[in-house]
Amino acid sequence: MDVLAAMGVFVRVVDLKSFSLAAAELGISSSSVSKQVSHLEQHVGARLLQRTTRRLSVTEVGAAYHEKCQAILSDVDEAENLVSQLQGKPKGVLKINANMTFGQQLLSRAIPEFMAAYPDVQLEVALDDSDVELLKDGFDLALRITHPSLPDSSLIAREIASVPLFLCATPAYLAQHGHPQTPEALKQHNCLVFMLASNTNTWTLTNTAGSQTIQVGGDLKANNSLMVLQAALAHRGVANLASFVIGKYVEEGQLELLLPDYQAERLSLYAIYPERKYIAPKVSLFIEFFKGWLDDNLQQKFDLTGHL
């Protein structure tokens, strides 16, 4: 029995609380997962998991062993990472989690270029707007757009890009409802809200006189910015969306920018990864590559006519 491999299987079973989910993630059969855990229990001479037809739970010994296994596997990973760093050859599987729309519109364009530059790295990408637990969910790296401050954690959060937001609406909507001339006037408009954004019900705008935060409301709140975009394009109201979401529609004249004397909020894109002594070359190289790619491709600003 390969004890390290069995430890890895056991850790994923405990983290996912499922033999079948661990098997699917590891690309092996559920029976193979069960056998490896059983062999590991025989090897250590203790019951690690309690199994019933409906429930899987960790024994007290299993919980302590799980913690040690995580530490051992992390040390092995760091040792391999150190060798890779010294050789300067990134390789292996890089698991990335990113915001849904950002991943669809920007990350998806950058990844083929990264793969061409580093053919020994294989990528597994999951797009998800909810919070993820990197270690528990098995990711090496998460990309998250949020406000520039993050809560303290055991993770490293490195800002790699600034993402400006812009207020916009269609010419048809504005012809019917009028152009808001002040931030306060937004209260009289149907505001379409991306409800997973940290600015869900309040929009902050800044000019030379200072900042104003406006409580907004409307008939749509959605957890995906593309749904908000489509509602705006259907002349339903005013949206506050990232430049990469609305860029081409502004250029084509389908959307107009509002309140040109005010700067809407700027969010930050963070690369978030576990705090370790040695960062895997595949992680650090991807972060540097993607930061440079965004510098060249992320739409940063519009002029008053809607051109970049």
XYZ file of N, CA and C in Angstrom, residues 39-225:
561
model
N -7.604 -0.093 4.117
C -6.202 -0.503 4.244
C -5.451 0.445 5.169
N -5.792 1.738 5.107
C -5.145 2.712 5.982
C -5.529 2.451 7.437
N -6.789 2.120 7.674
C -7.236 1.793 9.031
C -6.518 0.558 9.554
N -6.345 -0.434 8.686
C -5.604 -1.629 9.088
C -4.146 -1.295 9.380
N -3.589 -0.390 8.576
C -2.183 -0.006 8.732
C -1.949 0.695 10.074
N -2.860 1.605 10.460
C -2.673 2.339 11.712
C -3.280 1.613 12.902
N -4.104 0.599 12.632
C -4.703 -0.187 13.704
C -5.782 0.538 14.465
N -6.552 1.363 13.778
C -7.625 2.111 14.438
C -8.720 2.438 13.443
N -9.943 2.542 13.953
C -11.063 2.961 13.141
C -10.991 4.481 12.951
N -10.959 4.916 11.699
C -10.853 6.343 11.389
C -12.198 6.957 11.039
N -13.073 6.153 10.417
C -14.382 6.637 9.983
C -15.469 5.705 10.475
N -16.615 6.277 10.811
C -17.816 5.497 11.103
C -18.714 5.582 9.893
N -19.077 4.428 9.338
C -19.880 4.399 8.120
C -21.239 3.771 8.395
N -22.283 4.439 7.935
C -23.612 3.843 7.898
C -24.156 4.067 6.502
N -25.322 3.531 6.225
C -25.916 3.715 4.890
C -26.302 5.163 4.641
N -26.470 5.930 5.709
C -26.928 7.305 5.549
C -25.902 8.359 5.952
N -24.883 7.938 6.685
C -24.015 8.954 7.268
C -22.575 8.490 7.328
N -21.689 9.469 7.150
C -20.261 9.224 7.295
C -19.739 10.209 8.334
N -19.095 9.697 9.375
C -18.564 10.575 10.414
C -17.141 10.158 10.749
N -16.410 11.089 11.315
C -15.010 10.860 11.656
C -14.914 10.526 13.139
N -14.153 9.489 13.459
C -13.935 9.143 14.859
C -12.983 10.157 15.493
N -12.867 10.112 16.810
C -11.942 11.022 17.493
C -10.513 10.779 17.026
N -10.152 9.500 16.890
C -8.823 9.166 16.379
C -8.684 9.641 14.936
N -9.752 9.439 14.161
C -9.723 9.841 12.758
C -9.531 11.332 12.581
N -10.167 12.141 13.450
C -10.038 13.598 13.358
C -8.600 14.032 13.628
N -7.984 13.425 14.664
C -6.592 13.757 14.971
C -5.664 13.292 13.849
N -5.940 12.103 13.314
C -5.108 11.566 12.230
C -5.257 12.408 10.961
N -6.475 12.869 10.707
C -6.736 13.725 9.546
C -5.887 14.992 9.604
N -5.817 15.607 10.792
C -5.019 16.820 10.948
C -3.544 16.553 10.660
N -3.033 15.428 11.159
C -1.634 15.078 10.912
C -1.396 14.763 9.438
N -2.349 14.073 8.823
C -2.220 13.752 7.391
C -2.144 15.024 6.556
N -2.986 16.003 6.886
C -2.943 17.274 6.164
C -1.569 17.915 6.265
N -1.000 17.893 7.477
C 0.320 18.498 7.675
C 1.393 17.748 6.894
N 1.324 16.417 6.912
C 2.316 15.603 6.195
C 2.224 15.834 4.693
N 1.008 15.806 4.168
C 0.822 16.006 2.728
C 1.251 17.409 2.311
N 1.006 18.398 3.186
C 1.439 19.754 2.889
C 2.962 19.830 2.842
N 3.631 19.137 3.777
C 5.098 19.126 3.783
C 5.647 18.465 2.523
N 5.019 17.369 2.109
C 5.452 16.693 0.885
C 5.269 17.608 -0.316
N 4.132 18.283 -0.351
C 3.850 19.201 -1.452
C 4.879 20.324 -1.487
N 5.212 20.865 -0.313
C 6.189 21.941 -0.253
C 7.568 21.465 -0.703
N 7.929 20.220 -0.328
C 9.217 19.684 -0.755
C 9.279 19.558 -2.270
N 8.202 19.078 -2.868
C 8.163 18.967 -4.322
C 8.166 20.342 -4.979
N 7.465 21.283 -4.340
C 7.452 22.645 -4.877
C 8.850 23.265 -4.857
N 9.593 22.984 -3.767
C 10.939 23.522 -3.667
C 11.827 22.994 -4.783
N 11.720 21.689 -5.074
C 12.488 21.102 -6.163
C 12.104 21.752 -7.486
N 10.801 21.937 -7.702
C 10.334 22.570 -8.938
C 10.855 23.993 -9.056
N 10.887 24.710 -7.913
C 11.387 26.076 -7.939
C 12.858 26.108 -8.332
N 13.637 25.188 -7.760
C 15.061 25.153 -8.060
C 15.307 24.766 -9.512
N 14.451 23.905 -10.039
C 14.592 23.508 -11.446
C 14.019 24.558 -12.387
N 13.105 25.397 -11.864
C 12.496 26.433 -12.693
C 11.533 25.906 -13.722
N 10.949 24.724 -13.466
C 10.040 24.131 -14.436
C 8.686 23.896 -13.783
N 7.716 24.780 -13.991
C 6.388 24.561 -13.412
C 5.709 23.357 -14.047
N 5.087 22.541 -13.220
C 4.390 21.375 -13.741
C 3.324 20.950 -12.750
N 2.491 20.014 -13.181
C 1.441 19.501 -12.326
C 0.090 20.112 -12.636
N -0.888 19.800 -11.780
C -2.255 20.283 -11.946
C -2.445 21.546 -11.120
N -2.940 22.590 -11.748
C -3.242 23.854 -11.076
C -4.761 23.997 -11.003
N -5.291 24.019 -9.779
C -6.735 24.106 -9.573
C -7.108 25.538 -9.192
N -7.943 26.146 -10.032
C -8.306 27.559 -9.874
C -9.814 27.701 -9.694
N -10.214 28.569 -8.780
C -11.618 28.924 -8.616
C -11.757 30.420 -8.874
N -12.785 30.829 -9.607
C -12.943 32.241 -9.951
C -14.416 32.616 -9.989
N -14.683 33.927 -9.858
C -16.040 34.439 -10.036
C -16.588 34.039 -11.402
N -17.882 33.794 -11.465
C -18.513 33.250 -12.664
C -18.324 34.139 -13.896
N -18.826 35.366 -13.847
C -18.765 36.223 -15.024
C -17.332 36.583 -15.381
N -16.525 36.908 -14.371
C -15.127 37.218 -14.607
C -14.433 36.038 -15.287
N -14.725 34.838 -14.818
C -14.114 33.656 -15.413
C -14.540 33.443 -16.846
N -15.821 33.669 -17.115
C -16.326 33.474 -18.468
C -15.754 34.492 -19.448
N -15.648 35.739 -19.007
C -15.313 36.805 -19.945
C -13.825 37.120 -20.036
N -13.063 36.902 -18.965
C -11.648 37.251 -19.002
C -10.738 36.041 -18.776
N -10.953 35.316 -17.689
C -10.073 34.184 -17.390
C -10.058 33.169 -18.519
N -11.216 32.938 -19.121
C -11.307 31.953 -20.209
C -10.456 32.349 -21.408
N -10.221 33.632 -21.599
C -9.385 34.095 -22.707
C -7.903 33.989 -22.380
N -7.559 34.131 -21.098
C -6.152 34.109 -20.700
C -5.599 32.698 -20.585
N -6.448 31.750 -20.187
C -5.951 30.403 -19.906
C -5.305 29.728 -21.113
N -5.894 29.787 -22.310
C -5.212 29.148 -23.447
C -3.809 29.705 -23.688
N -3.619 30.998 -23.466
C -2.291 31.584 -23.639
C -1.324 31.062 -22.582
N -1.807 30.907 -21.351
C -0.958 30.354 -20.289
C -0.578 28.907 -20.597
N -1.537 28.132 -21.071
C -1.283 26.724 -21.385
C -0.259 26.586 -22.508
N -0.321 27.504 -23.468
C 0.652 27.466 -24.558
C 2.049 27.803 -24.051
N 2.124 28.709 -23.079
C 3.428 29.119 -22.547
C 4.005 28.089 -21.585
N 3.138 27.350 -20.878
C 3.595 26.386 -19.872
C 2.892 25.044 -20.102
N 3.330 24.282 -21.086
C 2.636 23.056 -21.487
C 2.665 21.939 -20.453
N 3.541 22.026 -19.443
C 3.611 20.969 -18.433
C 2.639 21.193 -17.282
N 1.870 22.282 -17.345
C 0.865 22.557 -16.313
C -0.513 22.230 -16.862
N -1.260 21.407 -16.123
C -2.646 21.111 -16.488
C -3.564 21.917 -15.563
N -4.637 22.458 -16.117
C -5.519 23.315 -15.325
C -6.883 22.674 -15.092
N -7.380 22.852 -13.876
C -8.754 22.517 -13.522
C -9.386 23.796 -12.986
N -10.445 24.261 -13.653
C -11.030 25.562 -13.334
C -12.493 25.383 -12.944
N -12.873 25.973 -11.823
C -14.270 25.981 -11.385
C -14.717 27.427 -11.239
N -15.859 27.748 -11.825
C -16.409 29.099 -11.736
C -17.563 29.097 -10.739
N -17.485 29.982 -9.759
C -18.436 29.953 -8.653
C -18.408 31.306 -7.957
N -19.569 31.911 -7.732
C -19.606 33.210 -7.076
C -19.634 33.110 -5.554
N -19.787 31.926 -5.008
C -19.829 31.793 -3.554
C -18.419 31.685 -2.994
N -18.291 31.868 -1.682
C -16.987 31.739 -1.041
C -16.538 30.286 -1.075
N -15.239 30.096 -1.212
C -14.687 28.747 -1.212
C -13.653 28.630 -0.104
N -13.525 27.416 0.412
C -12.464 27.113 1.362
C -11.368 26.422 0.567
N -10.287 27.138 0.327
C -9.280 26.649 -0.610
C -8.759 25.270 -0.240
N -8.316 25.100 0.987
C -7.719 23.829 1.371
C -8.764 22.715 1.381
N -9.922 23.005 1.944
C -10.969 21.996 2.022
C -11.448 21.578 0.645
N -11.582 22.546 -0.255
C -12.111 22.257 -1.581
C -11.019 21.886 -2.587
N -9.775 21.869 -2.144
C -8.696 21.363 -2.985
C -8.166 22.324 -4.029
N -8.447 23.632 -3.889
C -7.974 24.597 -4.876
C -6.595 25.136 -4.485
N -5.792 25.407 -5.514
C -4.497 26.059 -5.292
C -4.630 27.563 -5.242
N -5.651 28.087 -5.921
C -5.748 29.529 -6.123
C -7.198 29.914 -6.353
N -7.607 31.031 -5.762
C -8.928 31.600 -6.048
C -8.741 33.025 -6.562
N -9.575 33.416 -7.504
C -9.578 34.776 -8.033
C -10.918 35.396 -7.658
N -10.874 36.477 -6.883
C -12.096 37.076 -6.368
C -12.094 38.588 -6.553
N -13.208 39.104 -7.060
C -13.395 40.549 -7.181
C -14.184 41.019 -5.967
N -13.632 41.991 -5.249
C -14.296 42.479 -4.050
C -13.791 43.878 -3.755
N -14.198 44.451 -2.623
C -13.655 45.728 -2.202
C -12.195 45.548 -1.801
N -11.405 46.633 -1.817
C -9.966 46.499 -1.589
C -9.549 45.963 -0.233
N -10.448 45.804 0.724
C -10.063 45.248 2.017
C -10.700 43.887 2.202
N -9.926 42.956 2.728
C -10.410 41.613 2.994
C -10.281 41.316 4.482
N -11.151 40.474 5.044
C -11.003 40.104 6.454
C -9.723 39.302 6.666
N -9.195 39.401 7.874
C -7.993 38.635 8.195
C -8.272 37.143 8.057
N -7.285 36.418 7.577
C -7.442 34.977 7.441
C -6.071 34.349 7.357
N -6.046 33.050 7.234
C -4.785 32.320 7.098
C -4.339 32.262 5.647
N -5.053 32.962 4.789
C -4.733 32.956 3.367
C -3.963 34.222 2.975
N -3.223 34.106 1.904
C -2.557 35.255 1.313
C -3.484 35.836 0.250
N -3.718 37.131 0.291
C -4.561 37.802 -0.700
C -3.732 38.898 -1.363
N -3.447 38.709 -2.632
C -2.626 39.675 -3.367
C -3.475 40.371 -4.426
N -3.527 41.687 -4.377
C -4.277 42.437 -5.377
C -3.506 42.439 -6.694
N -4.166 42.011 -7.774
C -3.477 41.951 -9.060
C -4.113 42.853 -10.114
N -5.277 43.437 -9.813
C -5.891 44.368 -10.773
C -6.958 45.195 -10.074
N -7.199 46.388 -10.607
C -8.281 47.240 -10.156
C -9.400 47.173 -11.189
N -10.632 47.023 -10.710
C -11.776 46.836 -11.602
C -12.766 47.982 -11.401
N -12.819 48.930 -12.334
C -13.744 50.056 -12.183
C -15.180 49.663 -12.529
N -16.118 50.259 -11.811
C -17.543 50.088 -12.094
C -18.066 51.345 -12.777
N -19.135 51.160 -13.569
C -19.739 52.289 -14.281
C -21.257 52.176 -14.226
N -21.912 53.307 -13.996
C -23.365 53.367 -14.097
C -23.744 53.468 -15.567
N -24.768 52.730 -15.951
C -25.159 52.752 -17.363
C -26.631 52.402 -17.518
N -27.173 52.752 -18.671
C -28.543 52.403 -19.046
C -28.650 52.560 -20.559
N -29.708 52.020 -21.135
C -29.873 52.132 -22.582
C -30.436 53.502 -22.958
N -30.161 53.947 -24.187
C -30.759 55.209 -24.653
C -32.288 55.191 -24.569
N -32.892 54.022 -24.841
C -34.357 53.947 -24.801
C -34.879 54.155 -23.385
N -34.221 53.538 -22.400
C -34.646 53.737 -21.014
C -34.505 55.203 -20.618
N -33.398 55.806 -20.981
C -33.132 57.188 -20.607
C -34.081 58.156 -21.317
N -34.472 57.821 -22.547
C -35.421 58.666 -23.264
C -36.775 58.680 -22.564
N -37.124 57.566 -21.960
C -38.421 57.468 -21.281
C -38.379 58.014 -19.860
N -37.272 57.787 -19.166
C -37.217 58.116 -17.738
C -36.293 59.285 -17.405
N -35.529 59.753 -18.376
C -34.637 60.875 -18.139
C -33.264 60.468 -17.630
N -32.295 61.363 -17.854
C -30.935 61.136 -17.376
C -30.806 61.632 -15.931
N -30.360 60.806 -15.008
C -30.101 61.317 -13.657
C -28.955 62.326 -13.697
N -29.152 63.461 -13.063
C -28.143 64.518 -13.084
C -27.294 64.538 -11.813
N -27.770 63.887 -10.772
C -27.048 63.815 -9.499
C -27.157 62.396 -8.948
N -26.264 61.999 -8.063
C -26.402 60.671 -7.441
C -27.743 60.502 -6.739
N -28.232 61.568 -6.097
C -29.511 61.494 -5.387
C -30.656 61.126 -6.334
N -30.543 61.517 -7.603
C -31.600 61.244 -8.578
C -31.730 59.757 -8.885
N -30.726 58.975 -8.545
C -30.813 57.527 -8.780
C -31.945 56.890 -7.980
N -32.331 57.531 -6.885
C -33.428 56.993 -6.077
C -34.748 56.997 -6.843
N -34.828 57.811 -7.895
C -36.060 57.880 -8.688
C -36.030 56.917 -9.870
N -34.970 56.137 -9.986
C -34.821 55.217 -11.111
C -34.890 53.769 -10.649
N -35.248 52.903 -11.589
C -35.244 51.464 -11.335
C -33.797 50.976 -11.432
N -33.202 50.679 -10.293
C -31.801 50.276 -10.253
C -31.701 48.752 -10.195
N -30.963 48.206 -11.117
C -30.811 46.764 -11.256
C -29.583 46.329 -10.466
N -29.766 45.425 -9.533
C -28.744 45.164 -8.514
C -28.142 43.777 -8.664
N -26.802 43.739 -8.649
C -26.071 42.476 -8.557
C -25.919 42.171 -7.073
N -26.699 41.198 -6.560
C -26.848 41.088 -5.112
C -25.717 40.348 -4.411
N -24.761 39.767 -5.144
C -23.603 39.193 -4.478
C -22.464 40.190 -4.383
N -22.621 41.331 -5.022
C -21.581 42.360 -4.914
C -21.602 42.935 -3.503
N -20.429 43.389 -3.044
C -20.361 43.936 -1.691
C -21.104 45.261 -1.584
N -21.448 45.849 -2.730
C -22.194 47.111 -2.724
C -23.659 46.876 -3.080
N -24.218 45.748 -2.665
C -25.522 45.293 -3.137
C -26.573 46.395 -3.212
N -26.892 47.033 -2.107
C -27.987 48.005 -2.098
C -27.520 49.448 -1.992
N -26.226 49.668 -1.972
C -25.706 51.031 -1.896
C -24.654 51.230 -2.980
N -24.763 52.322 -3.679
C -23.787 52.696 -4.700
C -23.106 53.981 -4.257
N -21.790 53.997 -4.310
C -21.007 55.159 -3.889
C -20.383 55.818 -5.109
N -20.577 57.121 -5.225
C -19.999 57.884 -6.326
C -19.191 59.042 -5.762
N -18.101 59.360 -6.462
C -17.166 60.358 -5.950
C -16.869 61.403 -7.028
N -16.832 62.669 -6.604
C -16.341 63.737 -7.492
C -15.409 64.633 -6.682
N -15.066 65.772 -7.219
C -14.102 66.629 -6.542
C -14.605 67.123 -5.187
N -15.923 67.102 -4.980
C -16.490 67.576 -3.711
C -16.518 66.488 -2.642
N -16.272 65.240 -3.040
C -16.302 64.145 -2.079
C -17.144 62.982 -2.560
N -17.481 62.085 -1.638
C -18.215 60.869 -1.978
C -19.646 60.930 -1.474
N -20.535 60.325 -2.230
C -21.929 60.173 -1.819
C -22.323 58.712 -1.957
N -22.947 58.167 -0.927
C -23.436 56.796 -0.959
C -24.954 56.818 -0.995
N -25.511 56.196 -2.018
C -26.950 56.253 -2.262
C -27.562 54.872 -2.065
N -28.646 54.828 -1.315
C -29.405 53.594 -1.162
C -30.282 53.436 -2.403
N -30.092 52.346 -3.133
C -30.823 52.155 -4.378
C -31.778 50.970 -4.266
N -32.727 50.932 -5.188
C -33.676 49.835 -5.215
C -34.291 49.704 -6.588
N -34.853 48.537 -6.851
C -35.487 48.293 -8.133
C -36.185 46.958 -8.144
N -36.602 46.531 -9.342
C -37.396 45.307 -9.423
C -36.576 44.069 -9.775
N -35.240 44.206 -9.784
C -34.404 43.042 -10.054
C -33.170 43.045 -9.166
N -32.997 41.929 -8.462
C -31.731 41.619 -7.803
C -31.325 40.237 -8.297
N -30.104 40.122 -8.764
C -29.650 38.846 -9.319
C -28.251 38.537 -8.813
N -27.939 37.243 -8.704
C -26.620 36.852 -8.212
C -25.633 36.614 -9.345
N -25.962 37.113 -10.537
C -25.062 37.009 -11.676
C -25.116 38.311 -12.452
N -23.938 38.905 -12.693
C -23.916 40.220 -13.336
C -24.378 40.175 -14.781
